[in-house]
Amino acid sequence: MEQRKDWWKDSLVYQIYPRSFQDSNGDGIGDINGIRQRLEYLKDLGVDVIWLSPVYQSPNDDNGYDISDYQAIMEEFGTMEDFDRMLEEIHGLGMKLVMDLVVNHTSDEHPWFRESRKSRDNPYREYYVWKEPRAGARIRPGAARPGETDEAAPNNWASRFRGSAWEWEEATGMYYLHMFSKKQPDLNWENPKVRREIYDMMTWWGRKGIDGFRMDVISMLSKNQDYPDGELKDGNPYGEGLPYYANGPRIHEFIKEMNREVLSKFDWMTVGEGVGVGPEEALDYAGFQSHELNMMFHFEHVEISPGPYGKWNNNPADLVELKQVLSRWQTKLEGKAWNSLFWENHDYPRAVSRFGSDDPRYRELSAKMLAICLYLMKGTPYVYQGQELGMTNCPFTELSDYRDIEIHRVYHEMVEEGGIPHEEMMTYIHHTGRDNARTPMQWDDTPGAGFSTGVPWIPLNPNYKEINVKEQQSRQDSVYWFYKNLFRFRKDSQIVKEGTYRLLLPEHPGVFAYERCFKGQRLLVACNFTPQYQELFLSALTEKNPEVVLRNYEETGDGKGLRPFEGIAWLYEGLSV
Ligand code: TEU
Ligand code: CA
């Protein structure tokens, strides 16, 4: 089989969260025809590939990551004809479309689950994971007072949205597994019929002409079939199930089978969402010789500096840890597997708020610095809607402003049952909640920000009056123009695409500096993550008089240090620093 052209290595991928991108019919909900209105904008930005979060039929318990029909379009988003037109227009503009594959679980409203729950001998029963209660234990579904769980549940795993990962079903006297909400029952990938159904569905989308898949929690498909209890720690009544539901015993067998049955038959880009995946595991999922996926997303950078409640904290990001994590991914995969580069997606807070600065003096500077820092590394670059504007976290103060099921489930468990003070929890939600990335795209400063003429499904970030596409397109020094110019530079830069990576000043607490090397050329990248001036002791700056190829300050610096949130890249020939 001739080697596929790896177009996905050099592509700029732009993620659209359809609910929040552009509404075309005034119901306050983004939709497909809204996306069609903005395709020229994306083309002009320099986008090659669009990753579209789920638009399939869904009851929206988890905003489309709970699918009730894989081959139908969610009514709120439009029709299959709208989808077909959008796909045709995307291809007409020379762009590609990657869809979101969510096959670790379905919605509980999917016909398969409706059948499966009917009886123990239903032909679809084994499409899902059903288990007997623990012998002799009292069944107390939903028992979630502090320190308590439902001791009859088949094991002590927590759902990733908190609470037990098992839901009691009285009708057939068994529990079913749901690693997310109870409306998202896990599919049983041990069942070859399930795998066949999924492969046929993927092929059906392939024949429609899509260009690949982002694969939701792909590392979770294979569970340890003993379903052992997870380790109990820190007084948490639930055990740590991750070692038993991520990177499971048959995961690579399943993905290699998916590759044989489907992926290898199309010229696709595939990227797996790697819950629990480190660089070592990524070599298997995305290795050049693995015949599995093209690349993986990891979360070790966006989940650094956890607190006692995991990601629910308001800890500042530790830069030394951030440098270690990103550098480990660059060096471990070098020459063996392909990386993905992202700061934001629909599950994480806005990068400028998390890693840069919301201070109006520094917001744009730090947004540009973050782009220099990440996108001059090796790997396929991903940009999430609004990141190209330096959109910030939303300043919601009321719990009722939030829509995300994860936020409400965690609030319920940690505050209403766990006793954590409301104010404390609200700071954590503001700092790390997923809705920070899900407020409507900010197109202009008119009421509704150009997103919708109706009441949006989630409140706008009030700073849309200052931060929006229209204002930034009119200003050459905006984050928007910086992104556009950066990706134009990147597209033609071999050293960025091919060069090796080496971290510099690893212990420096405020500066992220690294160098890329390629055929005798060197690219020296230095980023100040702080609002203070930082000295730099890099001989390349003095001895080799390098050429500045990218910077976020208009005027040149003193060449010896970095101004607040300064990002800069120098190119020079010769030996390393
Ligand atoms: O998220 C993967 C996941 O495990 C989530 O717990 C995610 O890591 C967490 O929310 C980060 O704060 C994927 C999708 O991206 C997410 O939107 C879905 O809710 C989830 O799977 C279930 O499909
Ligand atoms: Ca709409």
Coordinates of C-alpha atoms and ligand atoms in Angstrom, one line a residue:
M1 CA 0.0 0.0 0.0
E2 CA 1.5 3.3 -1.0
Q3 CA 2.5 5.6 1.9
R4 CA -0.3 8.1 2.6
K5 CA 0.7 11.7 2.3
D6 CA 0.9 13.0 5.8
W7 CA -0.9 16.3 5.1
W8 CA -2.1 16.4 8.7
K9 CA 1.5 17.1 10.0
D10 CA 1.6 20.6 8.5
S11 CA -2.1 21.5 8.9
L12 CA -3.5 24.2 11.1
V13 CA -6.5 22.6 12.8
Y14 CA -9.3 24.9 14.2
Q15 CA -11.7 23.4 16.7
I16 CA -15.4 24.5 16.4
Y17 CA -17.7 23.9 19.4
P18 CA -20.9 24.2 17.3
R19 CA -23.3 25.3 20.1
S20 CA -21.2 28.4 20.7
F21 CA -19.8 29.3 17.3
Q22 CA -22.5 31.0 15.1
D23 CA -26.3 30.9 15.4
S24 CA -28.1 31.4 12.0
N25 CA -31.8 31.2 13.0
G26 CA -32.0 33.3 16.1
D27 CA -32.7 30.5 18.7
G28 CA -29.6 31.4 20.6
I29 CA -27.9 28.1 19.7
G30 CA -25.0 27.8 17.2
D31 CA -25.7 25.7 14.2
I32 CA -24.4 24.2 11.0
N33 CA -25.7 27.0 8.8
G34 CA -24.0 29.4 11.1
I35 CA -20.8 27.7 10.6
R36 CA -21.3 27.9 6.8
Q37 CA -21.5 31.7 7.2
R38 CA -18.0 31.8 8.8
L39 CA -16.1 29.4 6.5
E40 CA -14.4 32.3 4.6
Y41 CA -13.3 33.7 8.0
L42 CA -11.6 30.5 8.8
K43 CA -10.0 30.2 5.4
D44 CA -8.7 33.7 5.7
L45 CA -7.3 33.0 9.1
G46 CA -5.2 30.2 7.5
V47 CA -7.1 27.2 8.7
D48 CA -6.5 23.9 6.8
V49 CA -8.6 21.5 8.9
I50 CA -11.8 22.1 10.9
W51 CA -12.3 19.7 13.9
L52 CA -16.0 19.9 14.6
S53 CA -17.3 18.8 18.0
P54 CA -20.3 16.5 17.9
V55 CA -23.3 17.5 15.8
Y56 CA -25.0 14.1 15.9
Q57 CA -28.5 13.6 17.3
S58 CA -28.3 13.9 21.1
P59 CA -30.4 14.9 24.2
N60 CA -27.5 17.3 25.1
D61 CA -26.9 15.9 28.6
D62 CA -23.3 16.5 27.8
N63 CA -23.7 18.9 24.9
G64 CA -23.6 16.3 22.2
Y65 CA -21.0 14.0 23.8
D66 CA -24.0 11.7 24.5
I67 CA -25.1 10.5 21.1
S68 CA -28.5 8.9 20.4
D69 CA -28.0 8.5 16.6
Y70 CA -24.6 8.5 15.1
Q71 CA -25.9 8.9 11.6
A72 CA -28.4 11.8 12.1
I73 CA -27.8 15.5 12.8
M74 CA -29.0 17.1 16.1
E75 CA -32.2 19.0 15.3
E76 CA -31.0 22.2 17.0
F77 CA -27.9 22.1 14.7
G78 CA -29.8 21.7 11.4
T79 CA -30.3 18.9 8.9
M80 CA -28.1 16.3 7.1
E81 CA -28.6 18.4 3.9
D82 CA -27.2 21.4 5.8
F83 CA -24.3 19.2 6.8
D84 CA -23.7 18.0 3.3
R85 CA -23.7 21.6 2.0
M86 CA -21.2 22.6 4.7
L87 CA -18.9 19.7 3.9
E88 CA -19.0 20.6 0.2
E89 CA -18.3 24.3 0.9
I90 CA -15.4 23.4 3.3
H91 CA -13.8 21.2 0.5
G92 CA -14.6 24.0 -2.0
L93 CA -12.4 26.3 0.0
G94 CA -9.6 23.8 0.1
M95 CA -10.1 23.0 3.7
K96 CA -10.9 19.6 5.4
L97 CA -13.4 18.4 8.0
V98 CA -12.6 16.1 10.9
M99 CA -15.5 14.9 13.0
D100 CA -15.7 14.0 16.6
L101 CA -16.0 10.2 17.2
V102 CA -17.6 9.5 20.6
V103 CA -17.7 5.7 20.9
N104 CA -16.7 4.9 24.5
H105 CA -20.3 5.5 25.4
T106 CA -23.7 6.4 23.8
S107 CA -26.6 8.4 25.1
D108 CA -29.0 6.3 27.2
E109 CA -31.6 7.4 24.6
H110 CA -29.7 5.5 21.9
P111 CA -31.9 2.6 20.5
W112 CA -29.2 0.2 21.5
F113 CA -29.4 1.2 25.2
R114 CA -33.2 1.4 25.1
E115 CA -33.2 -2.3 24.0
S116 CA -30.3 -3.3 26.2
R117 CA -32.0 -2.2 29.4
K118 CA -35.3 -4.0 28.6
S119 CA -34.2 -7.5 29.8
R120 CA -31.2 -9.6 30.7
D121 CA -31.6 -11.7 27.5
N122 CA -32.2 -8.8 25.1
P123 CA -30.0 -9.2 22.0
Y124 CA -28.5 -5.8 22.8
R125 CA -27.9 -6.6 26.5
E126 CA -24.1 -7.2 25.9
Y127 CA -23.7 -3.9 23.9
Y128 CA -23.2 -2.3 27.4
V129 CA -21.5 -3.2 30.7
W130 CA -24.0 -4.7 33.1
K131 CA -23.0 -6.2 36.4
E132 CA -24.7 -7.9 39.4
P133 CA -24.6 -6.1 42.8
R134 CA -21.9 -7.1 45.2
A135 CA -23.1 -10.2 47.1
G136 CA -24.7 -9.4 50.4
A137 CA -24.3 -5.7 50.2
R138 CA -27.3 -3.3 50.7
I139 CA -28.2 -1.5 47.5
R140 CA -28.3 2.3 48.1
P141 CA -28.1 3.9 44.6
G142 CA -27.0 7.5 44.7
A143 CA -25.8 7.1 48.3
A144 CA -23.4 9.9 48.2
R145 CA -23.3 11.6 51.6
P146 CA -19.7 12.5 52.5
G147 CA -17.7 9.4 53.0
E148 CA -20.4 7.1 51.7
T149 CA -20.9 5.2 48.5
D150 CA -23.3 2.6 47.2
E151 CA -21.5 -0.4 48.7
A152 CA -23.5 -2.8 46.4
A153 CA -22.0 -1.2 43.3
P154 CA -19.8 -3.7 41.4
N155 CA -16.7 -1.7 42.2
N156 CA -15.7 1.6 43.9
W157 CA -14.9 3.6 40.7
A158 CA -16.1 7.2 40.5
S159 CA -17.5 8.6 37.3
R160 CA -15.3 11.3 35.8
F161 CA -18.3 13.6 36.6
R162 CA -18.2 12.5 40.2
G163 CA -20.5 10.1 42.0
S164 CA -20.5 6.3 41.4
A165 CA -19.6 5.0 37.9
W166 CA -22.5 2.6 38.3
E167 CA -26.2 3.2 38.0
W168 CA -28.7 0.8 39.6
E169 CA -31.4 -0.5 37.2
E170 CA -34.3 -1.9 39.2
A171 CA -36.1 -3.4 36.2
T172 CA -33.4 -6.0 35.6
G173 CA -31.7 -5.9 39.0
M174 CA -28.3 -5.0 37.7
Y175 CA -25.9 -2.0 37.5
Y176 CA -24.7 -0.4 34.3
L177 CA -21.3 1.3 33.9
H178 CA -21.1 5.0 33.0
M179 CA -17.7 6.7 33.2
F180 CA -19.4 10.0 32.6
S181 CA -23.0 11.0 33.3
K182 CA -25.6 8.3 34.0
K183 CA -27.1 9.3 30.7
Q184 CA -23.8 8.2 29.0
P185 CA -23.7 4.3 29.4
D186 CA -20.3 2.8 28.4
L187 CA -20.3 0.6 25.3
N188 CA -18.9 -2.9 25.8
W189 CA -16.0 -3.0 23.4
E190 CA -15.3 -6.6 24.3
N191 CA -18.4 -7.4 22.1
P192 CA -17.4 -7.8 18.5
K193 CA -20.9 -6.8 17.4
V194 CA -20.4 -3.4 19.0
R195 CA -17.0 -3.0 17.2
R196 CA -18.6 -4.0 13.9
E197 CA -21.4 -1.5 14.3
I198 CA -18.9 1.3 15.1
Y199 CA -16.7 0.5 12.2
D200 CA -19.6 0.4 9.8
M201 CA -20.8 3.8 11.1
M202 CA -17.3 5.3 10.6
T203 CA -17.1 3.9 7.1
W204 CA -20.5 5.5 6.4
W205 CA -19.1 8.9 7.3
G206 CA -16.0 8.2 5.3
R207 CA -18.1 7.5 2.2
K208 CA -19.7 10.9 2.8
G209 CA -16.3 12.4 2.3
I210 CA -15.2 13.6 5.8
D211 CA -11.4 13.8 6.4
G212 CA -11.0 12.0 9.7
F213 CA -11.9 11.8 13.3
R214 CA -10.9 13.2 16.7
M215 CA -11.5 10.3 19.0
D216 CA -13.1 11.0 22.3
V217 CA -11.5 9.2 25.3
I218 CA -10.2 6.6 22.9
S219 CA -7.8 5.3 25.6
M220 CA -10.8 4.2 27.7
L221 CA -12.4 1.6 25.3
S222 CA -10.7 -1.4 26.9
K223 CA -11.4 -1.9 30.6
N224 CA -9.8 -4.5 32.9
Q225 CA -12.4 -7.2 32.7
D226 CA -12.1 -8.0 36.5
Y227 CA -13.3 -4.5 37.2
P228 CA -11.2 -4.4 40.3
D229 CA -11.7 -1.7 43.0
G230 CA -9.4 1.3 42.7
E231 CA -7.0 2.4 45.3
L232 CA -8.6 4.4 48.1
K233 CA -6.7 7.5 49.2
D234 CA -7.1 10.9 51.0
G235 CA -10.4 9.7 52.6
N236 CA -12.1 9.7 49.2
P237 CA -14.9 7.1 49.3
Y238 CA -14.3 6.3 45.7
G239 CA -11.3 4.4 44.4
E240 CA -8.9 5.5 41.6
G241 CA -10.2 3.5 38.6
L242 CA -8.0 5.1 36.0
P243 CA -5.4 2.3 36.0
Y244 CA -8.2 -0.1 35.2
Y245 CA -10.2 1.9 32.6
A246 CA -7.5 3.7 30.7
N247 CA -4.9 2.1 28.4
G248 CA -6.6 -1.2 29.1
P249 CA -5.4 -4.7 28.2
R250 CA -7.0 -4.8 24.7
I251 CA -6.8 -1.1 23.7
H252 CA -4.1 -1.5 21.1
E253 CA -5.7 -4.6 19.7
F254 CA -9.0 -2.7 19.2
I255 CA -7.4 0.4 17.7
K256 CA -5.2 -1.7 15.3
E257 CA -8.4 -3.5 14.3
M258 CA -10.2 -0.1 13.8
N259 CA -7.2 0.9 11.6
R260 CA -7.4 -2.3 9.5
E261 CA -11.2 -2.2 9.2
V262 CA -11.6 1.5 8.6
L263 CA -8.8 4.0 9.0
S264 CA -6.4 2.4 6.5
K265 CA -9.1 2.7 3.8
F266 CA -9.3 6.5 3.8
D267 CA -6.8 9.4 3.5
W268 CA -7.7 10.6 7.0
M269 CA -6.3 12.6 9.9
T270 CA -6.9 10.8 13.2
V271 CA -6.2 12.2 16.7
G272 CA -7.0 10.4 19.9
E273 CA -8.0 12.0 23.1
G274 CA -5.6 10.4 25.5
V275 CA -7.1 10.3 29.0
G276 CA -4.4 8.8 31.2
V277 CA -1.9 8.8 28.3
G278 CA 1.8 9.8 28.9
P279 CA 4.5 10.1 26.3
E280 CA 5.4 6.4 26.7
E281 CA 1.9 5.3 25.9
A282 CA 1.6 7.8 23.1
L283 CA 4.4 5.9 21.3
D284 CA 2.0 3.0 20.9
Y285 CA -1.1 5.0 20.0
A286 CA 0.7 7.4 17.6
G287 CA 3.9 5.6 16.7
F288 CA 5.0 5.9 13.0
Q289 CA 5.0 2.1 12.7
S290 CA 2.0 1.4 15.1
H291 CA -0.7 1.5 12.4
E292 CA -3.1 3.0 15.0
L293 CA -3.6 6.8 15.0
N294 CA -1.7 9.8 13.6
M295 CA -1.4 11.6 16.9
M296 CA -2.7 11.9 20.5
F297 CA -3.9 14.8 22.7
H298 CA -2.5 14.6 26.2
F299 CA -3.6 16.8 29.1
E300 CA -0.5 16.8 31.3
H301 CA 0.2 20.5 30.5
V302 CA -3.4 21.8 31.0
E303 CA -3.8 19.8 34.2
I304 CA -0.5 20.8 35.9
S305 CA -0.5 22.1 39.5
P306 CA -3.5 20.1 40.7
G307 CA -5.0 20.8 44.1
P308 CA -6.4 18.5 46.8
Y309 CA -9.6 18.3 44.7
G310 CA -7.7 17.5 41.5
K311 CA -8.3 20.0 38.7
W312 CA -10.8 22.0 41.0
N313 CA -8.3 24.5 42.3
N314 CA -7.2 28.0 41.6
N315 CA -3.5 27.3 41.7
P316 CA -1.2 29.4 39.5
A317 CA 0.5 27.2 36.9
D318 CA 4.0 26.2 37.9
L319 CA 6.2 27.2 34.9
V320 CA 9.1 24.8 35.7
E321 CA 6.5 21.9 35.8
L322 CA 5.0 23.2 32.5
K323 CA 8.4 23.3 30.8
Q324 CA 9.2 19.7 32.0
V325 CA 5.9 18.3 30.8
L326 CA 5.9 20.0 27.3
S327 CA 9.6 19.2 26.8
R328 CA 9.1 15.5 27.8
W329 CA 6.5 15.2 25.1
Q330 CA 8.7 16.9 22.5
T331 CA 11.8 14.8 23.2
K332 CA 10.1 11.4 23.9
L333 CA 8.2 11.4 20.6
E334 CA 11.1 12.8 18.5
G335 CA 11.5 10.6 15.4
K336 CA 9.1 8.0 16.8
A337 CA 5.5 9.5 16.9
W338 CA 3.7 12.7 16.0
N339 CA 2.7 15.4 18.5
S340 CA -0.4 17.6 18.8
L341 CA 0.0 21.2 20.1
F342 CA -2.9 22.8 21.9
W343 CA -3.6 25.2 24.7
E344 CA -7.3 25.3 24.6
N345 CA -10.3 23.1 23.8
H346 CA -14.0 22.9 24.9
D347 CA -13.0 21.2 28.2
Y348 CA -10.4 23.6 29.6
P349 CA -10.3 27.2 30.7
R350 CA -9.0 29.9 28.4
A351 CA -5.1 29.8 28.1
V352 CA -4.6 33.5 28.5
S353 CA -6.4 33.3 31.9
R354 CA -4.7 30.1 32.9
F355 CA -1.1 30.7 31.7
G356 CA -1.0 34.3 30.7
S357 CA -2.6 37.4 32.1
D358 CA -6.1 38.8 32.2
D359 CA -4.7 42.2 33.2
P360 CA -5.7 44.5 30.3
R361 CA -2.1 45.8 30.2
Y362 CA -0.8 42.3 29.4
R363 CA -3.7 40.3 28.0
E364 CA -2.8 40.6 24.4
L365 CA 0.9 40.5 25.0
S366 CA 0.6 37.3 27.0
A367 CA -1.8 35.7 24.4
K368 CA 0.8 36.3 21.7
M369 CA 3.6 35.1 23.9
L370 CA 1.7 31.8 24.5
A371 CA 1.3 31.3 20.8
I372 CA 5.0 31.8 20.2
C373 CA 5.8 29.4 23.1
L374 CA 3.6 26.5 21.9
Y375 CA 3.4 26.8 18.1
L376 CA 7.1 26.9 17.4
M377 CA 7.4 23.4 18.9
K378 CA 7.1 20.3 16.7
G379 CA 3.6 18.9 16.0
T380 CA 0.3 19.6 14.5
P381 CA -1.1 23.0 15.8
Y382 CA -4.6 23.2 17.1
V383 CA -6.5 26.5 17.8
Y384 CA -9.8 26.6 19.6
Q385 CA -12.5 29.0 18.6
G386 CA -11.8 32.4 20.2
Q387 CA -8.3 31.6 21.2
E388 CA -7.1 33.6 18.2
L389 CA -8.7 36.7 19.9
G390 CA -7.2 36.1 23.3
M391 CA -10.7 35.4 24.7
T392 CA -10.7 35.1 28.5
N393 CA -12.4 33.1 31.2
C394 CA -16.0 34.2 31.8
P395 CA -16.6 36.2 35.0
F396 CA -19.8 34.4 36.0
T397 CA -20.7 34.8 39.7
E398 CA -23.9 32.7 39.8
L399 CA -23.9 28.9 39.6
S400 CA -27.1 29.3 37.4
D401 CA -25.0 31.0 34.7
Y402 CA -23.1 27.7 34.2
R403 CA -24.5 25.1 31.8
D404 CA -21.9 22.3 32.0
I405 CA -23.1 19.1 33.6
E406 CA -19.6 18.5 35.0
I407 CA -19.7 21.8 36.9
H408 CA -23.2 21.1 38.3
R409 CA -22.3 17.5 39.3
V410 CA -19.1 18.5 41.0
Y411 CA -20.8 21.5 42.8
H412 CA -23.5 19.2 44.0
E413 CA -21.0 16.6 45.4
M414 CA -18.4 19.0 46.8
V415 CA -20.6 21.7 48.2
E416 CA -24.1 20.3 48.8
E417 CA -22.8 16.9 50.0
G418 CA -19.1 17.6 50.7
G419 CA -19.6 20.8 52.7
I420 CA -17.0 22.9 50.8
P421 CA -18.0 26.6 51.1
H422 CA -19.9 28.0 48.1
E423 CA -17.5 30.8 47.5
E424 CA -14.5 28.5 47.6
M425 CA -16.1 26.2 45.0
M426 CA -17.1 29.2 42.8
T427 CA -13.4 30.3 42.6
Y428 CA -12.4 26.8 41.5
I429 CA -15.2 26.7 38.9
H430 CA -14.2 30.2 37.6
H431 CA -10.6 29.1 37.4
T432 CA -11.0 25.7 35.8
G433 CA -14.6 25.1 34.7
R434 CA -15.3 24.0 31.1
D435 CA -17.8 26.7 30.4
N436 CA -15.0 29.2 30.4
A437 CA -14.4 27.9 26.8
R438 CA -18.0 27.5 25.9
T439 CA -19.3 31.1 26.0
P440 CA -20.4 32.3 22.6
M441 CA -17.8 33.3 20.0
Q442 CA -17.3 37.1 20.0
W443 CA -17.7 38.4 16.4
D444 CA -18.4 42.0 17.0
D445 CA -19.6 44.5 19.7
T446 CA -23.3 44.6 18.8
P447 CA -25.7 43.1 21.4
G448 CA -25.3 39.4 21.0
A449 CA -21.7 39.8 19.8
G450 CA -22.8 38.8 16.3
F451 CA -23.2 35.3 17.6
S452 CA -27.0 35.4 17.8
T453 CA -30.0 37.7 17.6
G454 CA -31.7 35.6 20.2
V455 CA -31.0 34.9 23.9
P456 CA -27.8 32.7 23.8
W457 CA -28.0 29.3 25.4
I458 CA -25.2 30.4 27.7
P459 CA -24.5 34.1 28.7
L460 CA -21.9 36.0 26.7
N461 CA -18.7 37.0 28.3
P462 CA -19.4 40.7 28.9
N463 CA -16.0 41.6 27.5
Y464 CA -17.2 40.9 24.0
K465 CA -17.5 44.7 23.6
E466 CA -13.7 45.0 23.8
I467 CA -12.6 41.5 22.6
N468 CA -14.1 40.6 19.2
V469 CA -13.2 39.6 15.6
K470 CA -14.4 42.9 14.0
E471 CA -12.3 45.1 16.3
Q472 CA -9.2 42.9 16.0
Q473 CA -9.4 42.6 12.2
S474 CA -9.2 46.4 12.0
R475 CA -6.1 46.6 14.2
Q476 CA -2.8 45.2 12.8
D477 CA -1.3 44.7 16.3
S478 CA -4.2 42.5 17.5
V479 CA -4.0 38.9 18.7
Y480 CA -5.9 37.9 15.6
W481 CA -3.3 39.3 13.2
F482 CA -0.5 37.9 15.3
Y483 CA -2.0 34.4 14.9
K484 CA -2.5 34.9 11.2
N485 CA 1.1 36.0 10.7
L486 CA 2.5 33.3 13.0
F487 CA 0.8 30.5 11.1
R488 CA 1.9 32.0 7.8
F489 CA 5.5 32.0 9.1
R490 CA 5.1 28.5 10.5
K491 CA 3.8 27.0 7.3
D492 CA 7.0 27.8 5.4
S493 CA 9.4 27.1 8.2
Q494 CA 11.2 23.7 7.9
I495 CA 13.0 24.2 11.2
V496 CA 9.7 24.5 13.0
K497 CA 8.2 21.5 11.3
E498 CA 11.2 19.2 11.2
G499 CA 13.8 20.5 13.7
T500 CA 14.7 18.7 16.9
Y501 CA 13.9 20.3 20.3
R502 CA 16.0 21.1 23.4
L503 CA 14.8 22.9 26.5
L504 CA 17.1 25.7 27.8
L505 CA 17.3 27.2 31.3
P506 CA 15.1 24.3 32.7
E507 CA 15.1 25.7 36.3
H508 CA 14.4 29.3 35.4
P509 CA 11.1 30.1 37.2
G510 CA 9.8 32.7 34.8
V511 CA 11.2 32.1 31.4
F512 CA 10.4 29.2 29.0
A513 CA 13.3 29.0 26.5
Y514 CA 14.1 26.3 24.0
E515 CA 16.0 25.8 20.8
R516 CA 15.0 24.0 17.6
C517 CA 17.8 22.7 15.3
F518 CA 17.6 21.7 11.7
K519 CA 20.4 21.3 9.1
G520 CA 22.8 23.7 10.9
Q521 CA 20.1 26.3 11.5
R522 CA 19.0 27.1 15.0
L523 CA 15.8 28.7 16.2
L524 CA 16.0 30.1 19.7
V525 CA 12.6 30.7 21.4
A526 CA 12.4 32.6 24.7
C527 CA 9.1 33.5 26.5
N528 CA 8.7 35.5 29.7
F529 CA 5.6 34.1 31.6
T530 CA 5.8 36.9 34.2
P531 CA 5.0 40.6 34.4
Q532 CA 8.6 41.3 35.5
Y533 CA 11.7 41.9 33.4
Q534 CA 13.8 38.7 33.3
E535 CA 17.5 38.5 32.6
L536 CA 18.6 36.0 30.0
F537 CA 22.0 34.4 29.9
L538 CA 22.2 32.9 26.5
S539 CA 25.5 33.2 24.6
A540 CA 23.7 32.9 21.2
L541 CA 22.2 36.4 21.9
T542 CA 25.6 38.0 22.3
E543 CA 28.1 36.0 20.3
K544 CA 25.9 35.1 17.3
N545 CA 23.9 38.2 16.6
P546 CA 20.7 36.2 15.5
E547 CA 17.9 37.5 13.3
V548 CA 14.6 38.1 15.0
V549 CA 11.9 36.1 13.1
L550 CA 9.0 36.5 15.5
R551 CA 8.2 38.7 18.5
N552 CA 5.2 40.1 20.3
Y553 CA 6.6 43.6 21.1
E554 CA 6.7 46.2 18.4
E555 CA 10.1 47.6 19.3
T556 CA 13.2 45.5 19.8
G557 CA 14.4 44.8 23.3
D558 CA 17.9 45.1 24.8
G559 CA 18.9 41.6 23.7
K560 CA 19.9 40.7 27.2
G561 CA 16.5 40.1 28.9
L562 CA 12.8 39.8 28.4
R563 CA 10.2 42.5 29.1
P564 CA 6.9 41.5 30.8
F565 CA 5.3 38.6 28.9
E566 CA 7.7 39.1 26.0
G567 CA 7.9 36.3 23.5
I568 CA 10.6 36.3 20.8
A569 CA 12.2 33.9 18.4
W570 CA 15.7 34.3 16.9
L571 CA 17.1 32.4 13.9
Y572 CA 20.9 31.8 13.5
E573 CA 23.4 29.5 12.0
G574 CA 25.9 27.5 13.8
L575 CA 26.5 25.8 17.2
S576 CA 24.0 25.6 20.0
V577 CA 23.8 28.2 22.7
Ligands
TEU1 O1 -13.5 14.5 27.8 C1 -12.6 13.6 28.3 C2 -12.7 13.6 29.8 O2 -12.3 12.6 30.4 C3 -13.2 14.7 30.6 O3 -13.3 14.3 31.9 C4 -12.3 15.8 30.5 O4 -11.0 15.3 30.6 C5 -12.6 16.8 31.6 O5 -13.9 17.2 31.5 C6 -11.5 17.9 31.7 O6 -12.0 18.8 32.5 C7 -14.2 14.1 26.6 C8 -14.8 15.3 26.0 O7 -13.8 16.2 25.5 C9 -15.7 15.9 27.0 O8 -16.3 17.1 26.5 C10 -16.8 14.9 27.4 O9 -17.6 15.5 28.4 C11 -16.2 13.6 27.8 O10 -15.2 13.1 27.0 C12 -17.3 12.5 27.7 O11 -17.6 12.3 26.3
CA2 CA -29.5 28.2 15.9

